[in-house]
């Protein structure tokens, strides 16, 4: 029994570690320096993975599915988590605009805008989700589309 | 997956729709293209100030001045000499009001009331100091100002000098005249090192300091103070130049309203006092600002604060001014042009006026009491004769001035010179105005009009090409109205108020755009596309592409984005790539769901379509990232510490061993040639003896060897002879012509007759082969022949790859020619960018195959076009180029001509070679664009090749090659290619428009001449390169 739990847990851990490294790879591909900021880049990818992949791994039921069929995993309706993930990725993507500007501010150093954008995006995503849900609850009736999305 | 018949009909439909659109809109497209060219010309004439340098020099003994025989420089050449020595203190960005006491303002402003030395002297000895405004011409940047101060001409952005060369000043100038070529005259310099690059070898003692770091307020000034103290002790020099930068840097860093500005100006005051103290009786002190600064502390443009610099001329014993003049000038400081200082200083020091000077001497400085104005008249006469001589010489050489204006000036000169002081002053002013109107003024209405008209042409050209099919008539009317508005504004731009000149066409454009948008909205509302997820995905893709292209066109508006443009481009390209990978993944998953593979467990990731597209994406992304490791830093970025050459891998590997970058480039090139050869052989192209086959098999290696040997010789330090490069280029050109004239590499072979084949089988059996081995071949042979005339049977080689072999072969030779021109630095850029393009094409092809509906309808769509165009720019940056004038590589010019003796044809070819050596990326990307049409056949489904059997049945694994294109009606493929080129051109023109708009908008920006204007030029040339590539590609098609 314990082994089975460990197996399920470790699948999630593997997925998380893989996603951290994949985000790190993407960050470097998008222009983060190879070596000089490796710690910062890794911290950024850790943060991004925690905000985007971790919630999915937490809420996805692995029991009835093969752990590798991420087709299901992607299709699983997940409300808050998907809002958060979408906007966190969007936020960290857009925050790169601040890096090349010649304003000479401390917060323009590489991992800072990315992390800030990621956090801001995640927060915004949660806020949007909460707002949407509250609106649906308050108005009582929700359209079919909304219900499916916010489920 | 749709059948081959479907593919055929799709391709022909694309070709015919593009073709019909082209034929229907051909006139309007050509019209738009012509309009774009005209607008670019108009913009250039309004923005780029151009003037041609003359190499003539004034001489000391010269009859033209009318004052020959005064002996030599010792006594004064054209006028008697009044000072022996001159100290020139150039204070960068010394605005006129910095030089005034301004005691009332000193409490409120940090810049006011600090430089008091001059004013004190003026109070105590008013006749010994001459203080004036000097108006600088835009662009108010230090280099241009220095040139103006030395030569006395109106400066321009590009001085079309007589030949290619460095920054050194070639025109006649003040320093050369003051030194007079005499060996015993000594010049000393300290300060901004720009002087030494302008005037190398003129100064016996020079103490240069780097000028670039604007964050460093003190290094230059401290150095100047130290060396000035030493030099003031000496008496052996006749000319001392000190150029301090602290005030300017303080302005850039903190602005004028900062305590640091007070400190820096007080330091200037201390410098002036030190010089005054050590000044002897035959010395003239000149304190001078090269330009002013805005309230924000910047400069570069033409606003009042920027052009209003100050000057003070101070003498010790001999008075400079008459008593009345001195009084009047204390009340009301005169206004001079900056270039007026050139003849003034030259004549005061007894030197001839530099040949190209347009300045006018202020008469007050030459009047002596009791001569009844004779001194002033003599000075003005000399000056006016010199200016008219320059004007006549220039006009004879280049004829820039309108004839009527010149005739007026000649008449005035004949009337005034020698007698009428006021007439001569007016004449000199008129000449200056005439030249300025030709050379040194932004024509703002023209700039605005050109940009607006450019946008009009682009919008309507694009709408005609890509817009909805209905309503072309209305569009044409709108286009005609907008163009008419532009033309009317152009014709009436002298009479209309400036805002109206471009406001009129702009409103027409806005109206047109609004009506177009309304039409599109109405059309989309009427159509109400089905809520298909595939359609939504493609909408997302095209939206992202539009955003990317929009950002790429708008990024030149910020100097930060221009300076770090390589990183921005990388970001955009990676965005597109990641997007394609994601879309491919989603398409694969959707396909799997449709085919019922959805719920089945996945045993292994290997062979999963998502994993394959992720791998493709990763490979392409790594190629791009590696390519961007070869970019070099701009000097601005390097100076500010944003970028270091340690990021440049070629430079880094050069640090390991001086030969290793070259060696790896050579190896990579050889590997590339070998791989290409292997691919051709594998496609069955090396059969037979057709010219194309011979060219493809025997020419690439010699051309590559030419390039390699040249690079090695260059690295070994032997004098570069262009012979090898010429041979290589000639071979490449020959190969291109061969491929164009006889592109087919297909080889037909008659099959042996049946009886002979049977004989062969019998022989094989007789030699002991087992029947079981021979039987299948026998059966195949007989079955193949059944019912047909065996004598007409042929075996074809290389048919499946006919089109793409020809296209790839042409591209290969174009690539080799580009490498010959661009040098070994281009090897990694070329190979990596080509690999990225191929992988992206593979990804797109997989995605289109997986998608539902008609995949070919999206062939060579906007995503591919945007990616390819940006990739062309990526190649530009990846071979170490930057859009700045200092980064131009002049080497390829020497292929065309070896000595300076060659004429204008040699110069033209040299220019073409230089440009194609820099913009080969854009050229090649454009020429490669039609390959996108062969995308599906070309990539031949490599995905199923890797995929597991379970996934493979999602994909068609057989490809019929180029056969399906052979049955198309003639001209279809060319029409489709023309459509691709049209899109590319449209997009390239958008990018060019963005950079032009940025340059026009920021024409007064500090970085206007350093960053924006060069970026604009490179953007326009890049667009032109795309156009040339499109033309060449169309010819080939």
mmCIF file of N, CA, C and O in Angstrom, chain A residues 15 22 25-36 64-75 89 91-104 145 148, chain B residues 215 548 551 558-561 564 567-568 570-572 574-575 578 585 589 593 598-605 608 610-611 614 617-619 621-623 625-626 640 642 649 1007:
data_model
loop_
_atom_site.group_PDB
_atom_site.id
_atom_site.type_symbol
_atom_site.label_atom_id
_atom_site.label_comp_id
_atom_site.label_asym_id
_atom_site.label_seq_id
_atom_site.Cartn_x
_atom_site.Cartn_y
_atom_site.Cartn_z
ATOM 1 N N UNK A 15 6.863 14.772 -12.386
ATOM 2 C CA UNK A 15 6.270 15.753 -13.292
ATOM 3 C C UNK A 15 6.672 17.164 -12.884
ATOM 4 O O UNK A 15 7.011 18.000 -13.734
ATOM 5 N N UNK A 22 11.954 22.179 -17.574
ATOM 6 C CA UNK A 22 11.480 22.633 -18.874
ATOM 7 C C UNK A 22 11.320 24.154 -18.874
ATOM 8 O O UNK A 22 11.687 24.836 -19.835
ATOM 9 N N UNK A 25 14.711 25.627 -19.167
ATOM 10 C CA UNK A 25 15.142 25.530 -20.559
ATOM 11 C C UNK A 25 14.498 26.633 -21.398
ATOM 12 O O UNK A 25 15.171 27.351 -22.148
ATOM 13 N N UNK A 26 13.178 26.809 -21.234
ATOM 14 C CA UNK A 26 12.479 27.829 -22.021
ATOM 15 C C UNK A 26 13.007 29.217 -21.696
ATOM 16 O O UNK A 26 13.205 30.043 -22.595
ATOM 17 N N UNK A 27 13.246 29.472 -20.416
ATOM 18 C CA UNK A 27 13.739 30.800 -20.043
ATOM 19 C C UNK A 27 15.071 31.076 -20.708
ATOM 20 O O UNK A 27 15.307 32.169 -21.237
ATOM 21 N N UNK A 28 15.956 30.075 -20.707
ATOM 22 C CA UNK A 28 17.258 30.273 -21.351
ATOM 23 C C UNK A 28 17.077 30.467 -22.847
ATOM 24 O O UNK A 28 17.698 31.328 -23.465
ATOM 25 N N UNK A 29 16.165 29.694 -23.439
ATOM 26 C CA UNK A 29 15.936 29.835 -24.873
ATOM 27 C C UNK A 29 15.397 31.218 -25.203
ATOM 28 O O UNK A 29 15.728 31.797 -26.224
ATOM 29 N N UNK A 30 14.577 31.754 -24.330
ATOM 30 C CA UNK A 30 14.009 33.075 -24.596
ATOM 31 C C UNK A 30 15.006 34.185 -24.305
ATOM 32 O O UNK A 30 14.666 35.355 -24.445
ATOM 33 N N UNK A 31 16.202 33.846 -23.881
ATOM 34 C CA UNK A 31 17.220 34.885 -23.779
ATOM 35 C C UNK A 31 17.847 35.050 -22.417
ATOM 36 O O UNK A 31 18.708 35.907 -22.261
ATOM 37 N N UNK A 32 17.451 34.278 -21.433
ATOM 38 C CA UNK A 32 18.134 34.372 -20.149
ATOM 39 C C UNK A 32 19.571 33.889 -20.329
ATOM 40 O O UNK A 32 19.820 33.002 -21.144
ATOM 41 N N UNK A 33 20.523 34.499 -19.607
ATOM 42 C CA UNK A 33 21.911 34.091 -19.800
ATOM 43 C C UNK A 33 22.133 32.633 -19.408
ATOM 44 O O UNK A 33 21.453 32.091 -18.539
ATOM 45 N N UNK A 34 23.097 32.014 -20.064
ATOM 46 C CA UNK A 34 23.338 30.588 -19.842
ATOM 47 C C UNK A 34 23.804 30.302 -18.427
ATOM 48 O O UNK A 34 23.246 29.469 -17.736
ATOM 49 N N UNK A 35 24.866 30.986 -18.038
ATOM 50 C CA UNK A 35 25.505 30.615 -16.792
ATOM 51 C C UNK A 35 25.423 31.708 -15.738
ATOM 52 O O UNK A 35 25.259 31.413 -14.559
ATOM 53 N N UNK A 36 25.528 32.967 -16.163
ATOM 54 C CA UNK A 36 25.790 34.009 -15.164
ATOM 55 C C UNK A 36 24.632 34.175 -14.182
ATOM 56 O O UNK A 36 24.843 34.511 -13.039
ATOM 57 N N UNK A 64 -7.577 6.846 -11.641
ATOM 58 C CA UNK A 64 -8.246 6.130 -12.710
ATOM 59 C C UNK A 64 -7.549 6.307 -14.049
ATOM 60 O O UNK A 64 -8.031 5.852 -15.068
ATOM 61 N N UNK A 65 -6.457 6.984 -14.043
ATOM 62 C CA UNK A 65 -5.812 7.256 -15.323
ATOM 63 C C UNK A 65 -4.367 6.809 -15.282
ATOM 64 O O UNK A 65 -3.744 6.745 -14.229
ATOM 65 N N UNK A 66 -3.868 6.546 -16.437
ATOM 66 C CA UNK A 66 -2.440 6.319 -16.525
ATOM 67 C C UNK A 66 -1.719 7.647 -16.280
ATOM 68 O O UNK A 66 -2.144 8.700 -16.743
ATOM 69 N N UNK A 67 -0.647 7.579 -15.536
ATOM 70 C CA UNK A 67 0.014 8.804 -15.112
ATOM 71 C C UNK A 67 0.599 9.576 -16.277
ATOM 72 O O UNK A 67 0.833 10.775 -16.186
ATOM 73 N N UNK A 68 0.829 8.909 -17.367
ATOM 74 C CA UNK A 68 1.504 9.607 -18.458
ATOM 75 C C UNK A 68 0.547 10.231 -19.458
ATOM 76 O O UNK A 68 0.952 10.978 -20.331
ATOM 77 N N UNK A 69 -0.720 9.909 -19.354
ATOM 78 C CA UNK A 69 -1.619 10.409 -20.389
ATOM 79 C C UNK A 69 -1.975 11.857 -20.084
ATOM 80 O O UNK A 69 -3.023 12.164 -19.542
ATOM 81 N N UNK A 70 -1.043 12.696 -20.400
ATOM 82 C CA UNK A 70 -1.275 14.085 -20.030
ATOM 83 C C UNK A 70 -2.315 14.743 -20.904
ATOM 84 O O UNK A 70 -2.650 15.894 -20.691
ATOM 85 N N UNK A 71 -2.798 13.992 -21.874
ATOM 86 C CA UNK A 71 -3.928 14.511 -22.625
ATOM 87 C C UNK A 71 -5.103 14.734 -21.675
ATOM 88 O O UNK A 71 -5.719 15.800 -21.649
ATOM 89 N N UNK A 72 -5.337 13.736 -20.855
ATOM 90 C CA UNK A 72 -6.389 13.874 -19.852
ATOM 91 C C UNK A 72 -6.051 14.968 -18.863
ATOM 92 O O UNK A 72 -6.895 15.751 -18.455
ATOM 93 N N UNK A 73 -4.810 14.936 -18.492
ATOM 94 C CA UNK A 73 -4.354 15.859 -17.490
ATOM 95 C C UNK A 73 -4.585 17.302 -17.934
ATOM 96 O O UNK A 73 -5.040 18.151 -17.173
ATOM 97 N N UNK A 74 -4.320 17.543 -19.238
ATOM 98 C CA UNK A 74 -4.525 18.900 -19.739
ATOM 99 C C UNK A 74 -6.018 19.220 -19.838
ATOM 100 O O UNK A 74 -6.423 20.355 -19.706
ATOM 101 N N UNK A 75 -6.810 18.179 -20.080
ATOM 102 C CA UNK A 75 -8.218 18.439 -20.341
ATOM 103 C C UNK A 75 -9.030 18.534 -19.059
ATOM 104 O O UNK A 75 -10.197 18.888 -19.100
ATOM 105 N N UNK A 89 1.645 32.604 -16.624
ATOM 106 C CA UNK A 89 2.522 32.478 -17.798
ATOM 107 C C UNK A 89 2.491 33.770 -18.609
ATOM 108 O O UNK A 89 3.523 34.309 -19.004
ATOM 109 N N UNK A 91 1.780 36.729 -17.536
ATOM 110 C CA UNK A 91 2.453 37.798 -16.783
ATOM 111 C C UNK A 91 3.954 37.701 -16.894
ATOM 112 O O UNK A 91 4.630 38.697 -17.162
ATOM 113 N N UNK A 92 4.488 36.494 -16.752
ATOM 114 C CA UNK A 92 5.949 36.406 -16.823
ATOM 115 C C UNK A 92 6.421 36.625 -18.244
ATOM 116 O O UNK A 92 7.509 37.145 -18.465
ATOM 117 N N UNK A 93 5.581 36.280 -19.235
ATOM 118 C CA UNK A 93 5.956 36.549 -20.623
ATOM 119 C C UNK A 93 6.035 38.060 -20.858
ATOM 120 O O UNK A 93 7.016 38.568 -21.389
ATOM 121 N N UNK A 94 4.991 38.770 -20.427
ATOM 122 C CA UNK A 94 4.940 40.210 -20.725
ATOM 123 C C UNK A 94 5.964 40.993 -19.908
ATOM 124 O O UNK A 94 6.406 42.064 -20.323
ATOM 125 N N UNK A 95 6.331 40.468 -18.735
ATOM 126 C CA UNK A 95 7.224 41.245 -17.878
ATOM 127 C C UNK A 95 8.603 41.409 -18.499
ATOM 128 O O UNK A 95 9.368 42.274 -18.084
ATOM 129 N N UNK A 96 8.921 40.591 -19.495
ATOM 130 C CA UNK A 96 10.245 40.698 -20.113
ATOM 131 C C UNK A 96 10.450 42.043 -20.762
ATOM 132 O O UNK A 96 11.590 42.442 -21.019
ATOM 133 N N UNK A 97 9.349 42.750 -21.029
ATOM 134 C CA UNK A 97 9.462 44.071 -21.648
ATOM 135 C C UNK A 97 10.315 45.011 -20.800
ATOM 136 O O UNK A 97 11.017 45.888 -21.309
ATOM 137 N N UNK A 98 10.309 44.805 -19.478
ATOM 138 C CA UNK A 98 11.018 45.727 -18.604
ATOM 139 C C UNK A 98 12.526 45.524 -18.650
ATOM 140 O O UNK A 98 13.276 46.434 -18.301
ATOM 141 N N UNK A 99 12.971 44.338 -19.081
ATOM 142 C CA UNK A 99 14.397 44.041 -18.939
ATOM 143 C C UNK A 99 15.295 44.944 -19.786
ATOM 144 O O UNK A 99 16.260 45.491 -19.266
ATOM 145 N N UNK A 100 15.010 45.144 -21.084
ATOM 146 C CA UNK A 100 15.978 45.917 -21.855
ATOM 147 C C UNK A 100 15.902 47.427 -21.672
ATOM 148 O O UNK A 100 16.793 48.113 -22.137
ATOM 149 N N UNK A 101 14.875 47.956 -21.032
ATOM 150 C CA UNK A 101 14.751 49.418 -20.946
ATOM 151 C C UNK A 101 15.921 50.013 -20.169
ATOM 152 O O UNK A 101 16.414 49.416 -19.217
ATOM 153 N N UNK A 102 16.333 51.210 -20.576
ATOM 154 C CA UNK A 102 17.562 51.775 -20.003
ATOM 155 C C UNK A 102 17.272 52.670 -18.798
ATOM 156 O O UNK A 102 17.811 53.754 -18.678
ATOM 157 N N UNK A 103 16.449 52.212 -17.915
ATOM 158 C CA UNK A 103 16.101 53.061 -16.785
ATOM 159 C C UNK A 103 17.043 52.904 -15.600
ATOM 160 O O UNK A 103 16.989 53.683 -14.664
ATOM 161 N N UNK A 104 17.855 51.842 -15.668
ATOM 162 C CA UNK A 104 18.847 51.628 -14.607
ATOM 163 C C UNK A 104 18.218 51.490 -13.228
ATOM 164 O O UNK A 104 18.670 52.106 -12.264
ATOM 165 N N UNK A 145 -21.809 27.908 -20.385
ATOM 166 C CA UNK A 145 -20.387 28.038 -20.687
ATOM 167 C C UNK A 145 -19.606 28.415 -19.430
ATOM 168 O O UNK A 145 -18.594 27.826 -19.093
ATOM 169 N N UNK A 148 -19.296 25.590 -16.938
ATOM 170 C CA UNK A 148 -18.296 24.595 -17.297
ATOM 171 C C UNK A 148 -16.898 25.129 -16.993
ATOM 172 O O UNK A 148 -16.039 24.433 -16.512
ATOM 173 N N UNK B 215 28.037 58.452 -17.525
ATOM 174 C CA UNK B 215 27.848 58.401 -16.079
ATOM 175 C C UNK B 215 29.072 58.915 -15.343
ATOM 176 O O UNK B 215 29.048 59.110 -14.140
ATOM 177 N N UNK B 548 3.150 39.882 -32.885
ATOM 178 C CA UNK B 548 4.601 39.804 -33.022
ATOM 179 C C UNK B 548 5.099 40.760 -34.094
ATOM 180 O O UNK B 548 6.044 41.524 -33.869
ATOM 181 N N UNK B 551 4.808 44.268 -32.863
ATOM 182 C CA UNK B 551 5.866 44.652 -31.931
ATOM 183 C C UNK B 551 7.181 44.852 -32.659
ATOM 184 O O UNK B 551 7.924 45.795 -32.389
ATOM 185 N N UNK B 558 11.686 52.865 -29.482
ATOM 186 C CA UNK B 558 12.413 53.046 -28.229
ATOM 187 C C UNK B 558 13.883 52.733 -28.450
ATOM 188 O O UNK B 558 14.218 51.699 -29.028
ATOM 189 N N UNK B 559 14.746 53.636 -27.991
ATOM 190 C CA UNK B 559 16.168 53.390 -28.227
ATOM 191 C C UNK B 559 16.659 52.177 -27.460
ATOM 192 O O UNK B 559 17.569 51.488 -27.894
ATOM 193 N N UNK B 560 16.027 51.891 -26.305
ATOM 194 C CA UNK B 560 16.445 50.693 -25.565
ATOM 195 C C UNK B 560 16.208 49.448 -26.386
ATOM 196 O O UNK B 560 17.036 48.539 -26.428
ATOM 197 N N UNK B 561 15.052 49.411 -27.049
ATOM 198 C CA UNK B 561 14.735 48.221 -27.823
ATOM 199 C C UNK B 561 15.611 48.124 -29.056
ATOM 200 O O UNK B 561 15.891 47.026 -29.526
ATOM 201 N N UNK B 564 18.975 46.790 -27.695
ATOM 202 C CA UNK B 564 18.960 45.353 -27.412
ATOM 203 C C UNK B 564 18.053 44.622 -28.390
ATOM 204 O O UNK B 564 17.335 43.706 -28.020
ATOM 205 N N UNK B 567 18.159 40.681 -28.664
ATOM 206 C CA UNK B 567 17.406 39.954 -27.639
ATOM 207 C C UNK B 567 15.921 39.996 -27.924
ATOM 208 O O UNK B 567 15.212 38.996 -27.753
ATOM 209 N N UNK B 568 15.442 41.160 -28.362
ATOM 210 C CA UNK B 568 14.006 41.275 -28.655
ATOM 211 C C UNK B 568 13.620 40.339 -29.792
ATOM 212 O O UNK B 568 12.582 39.669 -29.739
ATOM 213 N N UNK B 570 15.123 37.618 -30.701
ATOM 214 C CA UNK B 570 15.166 36.243 -30.208
ATOM 215 C C UNK B 570 13.872 35.914 -29.474
ATOM 216 O O UNK B 570 13.271 34.858 -29.681
ATOM 217 N N UNK B 571 13.437 36.844 -28.642
ATOM 218 C CA UNK B 571 12.214 36.649 -27.868
ATOM 219 C C UNK B 571 11.023 36.428 -28.792
ATOM 220 O O UNK B 571 10.229 35.508 -28.597
ATOM 221 N N UNK B 572 10.926 37.269 -29.808
ATOM 222 C CA UNK B 572 9.792 37.152 -30.731
ATOM 223 C C UNK B 572 9.825 35.834 -31.501
ATOM 224 O O UNK B 572 8.806 35.153 -31.652
ATOM 225 N N UNK B 574 11.298 33.067 -30.637
ATOM 226 C CA UNK B 574 11.008 31.951 -29.743
ATOM 227 C C UNK B 574 9.522 31.892 -29.436
ATOM 228 O O UNK B 574 8.952 30.810 -29.288
ATOM 229 N N UNK B 575 8.896 33.066 -29.347
ATOM 230 C CA UNK B 575 7.453 33.082 -29.124
ATOM 231 C C UNK B 575 6.727 32.363 -30.245
ATOM 232 O O UNK B 575 5.878 31.486 -30.005
ATOM 233 N N UNK B 578 7.422 28.572 -30.080
ATOM 234 C CA UNK B 578 6.719 27.889 -28.988
ATOM 235 C C UNK B 578 5.234 27.775 -29.311
ATOM 236 O O UNK B 578 4.603 26.756 -29.053
ATOM 237 N N UNK B 585 0.982 20.320 -30.767
ATOM 238 C CA UNK B 585 0.632 19.397 -29.694
ATOM 239 C C UNK B 585 -0.883 19.270 -29.584
ATOM 240 O O UNK B 585 -1.435 18.160 -29.532
ATOM 241 N N UNK B 589 -3.257 16.002 -30.158
ATOM 242 C CA UNK B 589 -4.143 15.451 -29.142
ATOM 243 C C UNK B 589 -5.582 15.407 -29.640
ATOM 244 O O UNK B 589 -6.319 14.446 -29.422
ATOM 245 N N UNK B 593 -7.975 12.201 -30.126
ATOM 246 C CA UNK B 593 -9.308 12.062 -29.550
ATOM 247 C C UNK B 593 -10.305 11.696 -30.643
ATOM 248 O O UNK B 593 -11.141 10.825 -30.475
ATOM 249 N N UNK B 598 -7.867 8.387 -27.466
ATOM 250 C CA UNK B 598 -7.870 9.325 -26.351
ATOM 251 C C UNK B 598 -7.705 8.640 -25.000
ATOM 252 O O UNK B 598 -6.854 9.003 -24.195
ATOM 253 N N UNK B 599 -8.513 7.611 -24.797
ATOM 254 C CA UNK B 599 -8.617 7.045 -23.448
ATOM 255 C C UNK B 599 -7.592 5.950 -23.185
ATOM 256 O O UNK B 599 -7.522 5.444 -22.076
ATOM 257 N N UNK B 600 -6.874 5.588 -24.227
ATOM 258 C CA UNK B 600 -5.955 4.469 -24.032
ATOM 259 C C UNK B 600 -4.702 4.934 -23.306
ATOM 260 O O UNK B 600 -4.237 6.051 -23.523
ATOM 261 N N UNK B 601 -4.163 4.105 -22.443
ATOM 262 C CA UNK B 601 -2.983 4.519 -21.697
ATOM 263 C C UNK B 601 -1.762 4.633 -22.598
ATOM 264 O O UNK B 601 -1.653 3.950 -23.606
ATOM 265 N N UNK B 602 -0.880 5.513 -22.216
ATOM 266 C CA UNK B 602 0.354 5.717 -22.959
ATOM 267 C C UNK B 602 1.453 4.950 -22.248
ATOM 268 O O UNK B 602 1.702 5.159 -21.069
ATOM 269 N N UNK B 603 2.061 4.062 -22.983
ATOM 270 C CA UNK B 603 3.122 3.276 -22.355
ATOM 271 C C UNK B 603 4.438 4.055 -22.334
ATOM 272 O O UNK B 603 5.198 4.001 -21.384
ATOM 273 N N UNK B 604 4.653 4.763 -23.400
ATOM 274 C CA UNK B 604 5.950 5.429 -23.496
ATOM 275 C C UNK B 604 5.764 6.771 -24.185
ATOM 276 O O UNK B 604 4.915 6.928 -25.051
ATOM 277 N N UNK B 605 6.573 7.699 -23.773
ATOM 278 C CA UNK B 605 6.509 9.021 -24.410
ATOM 279 C C UNK B 605 7.146 9.003 -25.783
ATOM 280 O O UNK B 605 6.821 9.825 -26.636
ATOM 281 N N UNK B 608 5.327 9.554 -29.167
ATOM 282 C CA UNK B 608 4.115 10.339 -28.978
ATOM 283 C C UNK B 608 4.234 11.629 -29.784
ATOM 284 O O UNK B 608 5.277 12.284 -29.762
ATOM 285 N N UNK B 610 3.159 14.547 -29.335
ATOM 286 C CA UNK B 610 3.501 15.705 -28.512
ATOM 287 C C UNK B 610 4.989 15.725 -28.209
ATOM 288 O O UNK B 610 5.640 16.766 -28.281
ATOM 289 N N UNK B 611 5.522 14.559 -27.882
ATOM 290 C CA UNK B 611 6.945 14.496 -27.563
ATOM 291 C C UNK B 611 7.766 14.856 -28.783
ATOM 292 O O UNK B 611 8.769 15.569 -28.689
ATOM 293 N N UNK B 614 7.628 18.498 -29.324
ATOM 294 C CA UNK B 614 8.449 19.159 -28.310
ATOM 295 C C UNK B 614 9.926 19.043 -28.665
ATOM 296 O O UNK B 614 10.694 19.996 -28.505
ATOM 297 N N UNK B 617 10.664 21.374 -31.485
ATOM 298 C CA UNK B 617 10.699 22.734 -30.964
ATOM 299 C C UNK B 617 11.994 22.983 -30.227
ATOM 300 O O UNK B 617 12.644 24.014 -30.405
ATOM 301 N N UNK B 618 12.392 22.009 -29.389
ATOM 302 C CA UNK B 618 13.612 22.207 -28.609
ATOM 303 C C UNK B 618 14.811 22.371 -29.534
ATOM 304 O O UNK B 618 15.655 23.262 -29.329
ATOM 305 N N UNK B 619 14.874 21.551 -30.578
ATOM 306 C CA UNK B 619 16.011 21.648 -31.488
ATOM 307 C C UNK B 619 16.044 23.010 -32.170
ATOM 308 O O UNK B 619 17.093 23.668 -32.227
ATOM 309 N N UNK B 621 14.667 25.769 -31.138
ATOM 310 C CA UNK B 621 14.927 26.818 -30.156
ATOM 311 C C UNK B 621 16.407 26.883 -29.827
ATOM 312 O O UNK B 621 16.991 27.972 -29.728
ATOM 313 N N UNK B 622 17.041 25.717 -29.693
ATOM 314 C CA UNK B 622 18.473 25.717 -29.375
ATOM 315 C C UNK B 622 19.263 26.331 -30.521
ATOM 316 O O UNK B 622 20.182 27.123 -30.303
ATOM 317 N N UNK B 623 18.882 25.997 -31.760
ATOM 318 C CA UNK B 623 19.572 26.603 -32.906
ATOM 319 C C UNK B 623 19.486 28.123 -32.832
ATOM 320 O O UNK B 623 20.490 28.831 -33.001
ATOM 321 N N UNK B 625 18.873 30.045 -30.253
ATOM 322 C CA UNK B 625 19.581 30.607 -29.101
ATOM 323 C C UNK B 625 21.082 30.612 -29.359
ATOM 324 O O UNK B 625 21.777 31.581 -29.027
ATOM 325 N N UNK B 626 21.574 29.520 -29.959
ATOM 326 C CA UNK B 626 23.006 29.471 -30.263
ATOM 327 C C UNK B 626 23.371 30.558 -31.256
ATOM 328 O O UNK B 626 24.389 31.235 -31.112
ATOM 329 N N UNK B 640 27.565 51.164 -21.478
ATOM 330 C CA UNK B 640 26.718 51.237 -20.305
ATOM 331 C C UNK B 640 26.749 49.944 -19.501
ATOM 332 O O UNK B 640 26.107 49.849 -18.472
ATOM 333 N N UNK B 642 25.597 46.948 -20.324
ATOM 334 C CA UNK B 642 24.484 46.013 -20.472
ATOM 335 C C UNK B 642 24.918 44.758 -21.188
ATOM 336 O O UNK B 642 24.211 43.786 -21.247
ATOM 337 N N UNK B 649 30.435 34.272 -28.443
ATOM 338 C CA UNK B 649 31.139 33.000 -28.333
ATOM 339 C C UNK B 649 32.331 32.907 -29.249
ATOM 340 O O UNK B 649 33.308 32.254 -28.930
ATOM 341 N N UNK B 1007 19.503 60.554 -29.119
ATOM 342 C CA UNK B 1007 20.077 59.434 -29.840
ATOM 343 C C UNK B 1007 19.700 59.456 -31.318
ATOM 344 O O UNK B 1007 19.917 58.462 -32.002
#
